[in-house]
Coordinates of C-alpha atoms and ligand atoms in Angstrom, one line a residue:
X1 CA 99.3 91.8 125.5
X2 CA 100.4 93.0 122.2
X3 CA 104.1 92.5 121.7
X4 CA 105.3 96.2 120.2
X5 CA 109.2 95.8 120.4
X6 CA 111.7 98.1 119.5
X7 CA 115.3 97.2 119.0
X8 CA 117.8 100.1 119.4
X9 CA 121.2 100.3 118.7
X10 CA 124.0 101.4 116.6
X11 CA 124.3 99.7 113.2
X12 CA 126.2 96.3 113.3
X13 CA 124.9 96.0 116.8
X14 CA 123.2 92.6 116.1
X15 CA 119.4 94.1 115.7
X16 CA 118.4 92.0 112.6
X17 CA 120.0 88.8 113.9
X18 CA 118.0 89.0 116.9
X19 CA 115.0 90.1 115.1
X20 CA 115.0 87.1 113.1
X21 CA 114.8 84.9 116.1
X22 CA 112.2 86.8 118.0
X23 CA 110.0 87.1 115.3
X24 CA 109.8 83.3 115.2
X25 CA 109.6 82.8 118.9
X26 CA 106.7 85.3 119.3
X27 CA 104.9 84.9 115.6
X28 CA 105.0 88.7 115.1
X29 CA 106.5 90.4 111.9
X30 CA 110.1 92.0 111.6
X31 CA 109.8 95.7 110.4
X32 CA 113.2 96.9 109.2
X33 CA 112.5 100.3 107.4
X34 CA 116.6 99.3 106.4
X35 CA 115.2 96.0 104.5
X36 CA 112.1 98.3 103.2
X37 CA 114.1 100.9 101.8
X38 CA 116.8 98.2 100.2
X39 CA 113.8 96.9 98.4
X40 CA 112.6 100.0 96.6
X41 CA 116.3 100.7 95.6
X42 CA 116.2 97.1 94.0
X43 CA 112.8 98.1 92.2
X44 CA 114.8 101.1 90.8
X45 CA 112.0 103.3 91.6
X46 CA 112.5 107.2 91.7
X47 CA 112.3 107.2 95.3
X48 CA 114.6 103.7 95.6
X49 CA 116.8 106.1 93.3
X50 CA 116.9 108.9 95.8
X51 CA 117.1 106.7 98.8
X52 CA 120.2 104.8 97.3
X53 CA 122.0 108.0 97.3
X54 CA 121.6 108.9 101.0
X55 CA 122.2 105.2 102.1
X56 CA 125.5 105.3 100.2
X57 CA 126.5 108.4 102.1
X58 CA 125.5 107.0 105.5
X59 CA 122.6 109.6 105.8
X60 CA 118.9 109.6 106.7
X61 CA 116.1 109.3 104.6
X62 CA 113.4 111.9 105.1
X63 CA 111.2 111.4 108.4
X64 CA 108.0 112.1 106.3
X65 CA 108.5 109.2 104.0
X66 CA 109.8 106.8 106.7
X67 CA 107.3 107.7 109.2
X68 CA 104.6 107.2 106.0
X69 CA 106.3 104.0 105.6
X70 CA 105.7 102.5 109.0
X71 CA 102.2 104.0 109.2
X72 CA 101.2 101.6 106.2
X73 CA 102.9 98.9 107.1
X74 CA 101.6 98.5 110.8
X75 CA 98.3 98.9 109.9
X76 CA 98.5 95.5 108.1
X77 CA 96.8 92.3 109.4
X78 CA 99.7 90.5 110.4
X79 CA 100.8 93.4 112.5
X80 CA 97.4 92.5 115.1
X81 CA 99.6 90.6 117.6
X82 CA 102.2 93.0 117.5
X83 CA 105.6 93.8 115.6
X84 CA 109.2 94.3 115.9
X85 CA 110.9 97.6 115.1
X86 CA 114.0 97.4 113.7
X87 CA 116.1 100.7 112.5
X88 CA 113.1 102.8 113.6
X89 CA 112.7 105.2 114.9
X90 CA 116.0 106.8 114.2
X91 CA 115.4 110.6 114.7
X92 CA 113.2 112.2 117.9
X93 CA 110.9 113.6 115.0
X94 CA 110.3 109.6 114.2
X95 CA 110.1 108.7 117.7
X96 CA 107.4 111.6 118.1
X97 CA 105.5 110.4 115.3
X98 CA 105.5 106.4 116.6
X99 CA 104.1 108.0 119.9
X100 CA 100.9 109.6 118.3
X101 CA 100.5 106.7 115.9
X102 CA 100.3 104.5 118.9
X103 CA 98.3 106.8 120.8
X104 CA 95.5 106.8 118.3
X105 CA 94.8 103.2 118.9
X106 CA 95.7 103.0 122.5
X107 CA 98.9 101.4 122.2
X108 CA 102.4 101.8 123.6
X109 CA 105.7 100.2 123.1
X110 CA 106.0 97.1 125.2
X111 CA 109.6 96.8 125.4
X112 CA 112.6 98.9 124.3
X113 CA 115.7 96.6 123.7
X114 CA 118.9 98.7 123.9
X115 CA 122.1 97.2 122.3
X116 CA 125.3 98.4 123.6
X117 CA 128.4 97.7 121.6
X118 CA 131.8 99.5 121.5
X119 CA 133.0 101.3 118.3
X120 CA 135.8 99.1 117.4
X121 CA 133.8 95.8 117.7
X122 CA 131.2 97.2 115.5
X123 CA 133.6 98.3 112.6
X124 CA 135.1 94.7 112.8
X125 CA 131.5 93.2 112.5
X126 CA 130.8 95.0 109.8
X127 CA 134.2 94.4 107.7
X128 CA 133.5 90.8 108.8
X129 CA 129.8 91.0 107.3
X130 CA 130.9 92.3 104.1
X131 CA 133.7 89.7 103.7
X132 CA 131.4 87.1 104.8
X133 CA 129.1 88.0 101.8
X134 CA 131.7 88.0 99.5
X135 CA 132.9 84.5 100.4
X136 CA 129.1 83.3 100.0
X137 CA 129.5 84.7 96.4
X138 CA 127.2 87.7 97.5
X139 CA 127.4 91.3 96.7
X140 CA 128.0 93.1 100.1
X141 CA 125.8 96.0 101.2
X142 CA 126.8 98.9 99.7
X143 CA 126.9 100.9 102.8
X144 CA 129.0 98.1 104.6
X145 CA 132.6 99.8 103.7
X146 CA 134.6 101.5 106.1
X147 CA 133.8 105.2 105.1
X148 CA 129.9 104.7 104.9
X149 CA 130.2 103.0 108.2
X150 CA 132.1 105.7 109.9
X151 CA 129.1 108.3 108.6
X152 CA 126.6 105.8 109.6
X153 CA 128.1 105.6 113.0
X154 CA 128.2 109.3 113.3
X155 CA 124.6 109.9 112.2
X156 CA 123.7 107.3 114.7
X157 CA 125.5 109.1 117.6
X158 CA 123.8 112.7 116.5
X159 CA 120.6 111.9 115.6
X160 CA 119.4 108.5 116.9
X161 CA 121.0 108.3 120.1
X162 CA 119.0 111.4 121.5
X163 CA 115.9 109.1 121.4
X164 CA 117.1 106.8 124.4
X165 CA 117.1 110.1 126.1
X166 CA 113.6 110.8 125.2
X167 CA 112.4 107.3 126.1
X168 CA 114.2 107.1 129.4
X169 CA 112.1 110.6 130.2
X170 CA 108.9 109.0 129.0
X171 CA 109.1 105.1 129.6
X172 CA 112.2 104.2 131.7
X173 CA 110.3 100.9 132.8
X174 CA 110.2 99.6 129.4
X175 CA 114.0 99.9 128.3
X176 CA 116.3 96.9 129.1
X177 CA 120.0 97.7 128.3
X178 CA 121.7 94.6 127.0
X179 CA 125.4 93.9 126.3
X180 CA 125.7 93.4 122.9
X181 CA 129.3 92.0 122.7
X182 CA 127.9 88.9 124.3
X183 CA 127.6 85.8 121.8
X184 CA 124.3 85.7 119.9
X185 CA 122.8 83.2 122.2
X186 CA 123.7 84.9 125.3
X187 CA 122.0 88.4 123.8
X188 CA 119.1 86.0 122.7
X189 CA 118.6 84.9 126.2
X190 CA 118.9 88.1 127.7
X191 CA 116.3 89.6 125.3
X192 CA 114.0 86.5 126.3
X193 CA 114.2 87.2 129.9
X194 CA 113.3 91.0 129.4
X195 CA 110.4 90.0 127.4
X196 CA 109.0 87.5 129.5
X197 CA 109.4 89.6 132.5
Ligands
AMP201 P1 119.8 99.7 108.4 O1 119.7 98.6 107.2 O2 118.8 99.9 109.3 O3 121.3 99.5 108.8 O4 119.8 101.1 107.5 C1 120.5 101.4 106.4 C2 120.1 102.7 106.0 O5 118.7 102.9 105.3 C3 120.5 103.7 106.8 O6 121.8 103.8 107.1 C4 119.8 104.7 106.4 O7 120.4 105.7 105.3 C5 118.5 104.3 106.2 N1 117.5 104.1 106.9 C6 116.8 102.8 107.7 N2 116.1 103.3 108.6 C7 115.8 104.6 108.5 C8 115.0 105.3 109.0 N3 114.0 105.0 110.1 N4 115.1 106.9 109.1 C9 115.7 107.4 108.0 N5 116.7 106.4 107.4 C10 116.9 105.3 107.5

């Protein structure tokens, strides 16, 4: 079966960490729209410059552009066995577009992993992520500061969380809610169990 796995949860929930492990286990690519946007920012294209402003404010890049990016990326050969979606969809419009795209190919999302983490823990994790980057001599992500993070969390609640209600209506059996407060190993084991089931 083609693994089309959606990692769903607030910023800092651990989606990226788990995606890195899952992609090796399942030999499927990790598609992170945040990573794709950071590449565009690093390239300094006109689009990258525009995206950088939106990202620094903790807002969302336009649905049309993001949907186009995912459509192109998932059409590549390395997605034939499936893929992991991390950070997409982030709006109900994106979720609708994903459904339509999958339907065109007679495909469906195989698993939705819903990460639950409380806000205080998320704030602490993001602060630690920035500190760790500095300690390692790297530049922290520009959106890993308390002000932008508060906005990213608000954007998540307002625009992204409603997607969960949408999936609860349309495909409840694919959703597994996991406790994102548990250790990396425990979360990993829970996800592996859900995917094997
Ligand atoms: P992430 O690395 O997933 O936390 O994404 C970093 C930032 O990129 C987000 O705060 C948004 O500004 C932007 N972004 C990432 N994915 C999307 C998406 N699916 N739709 C719109 N904006 C996105």
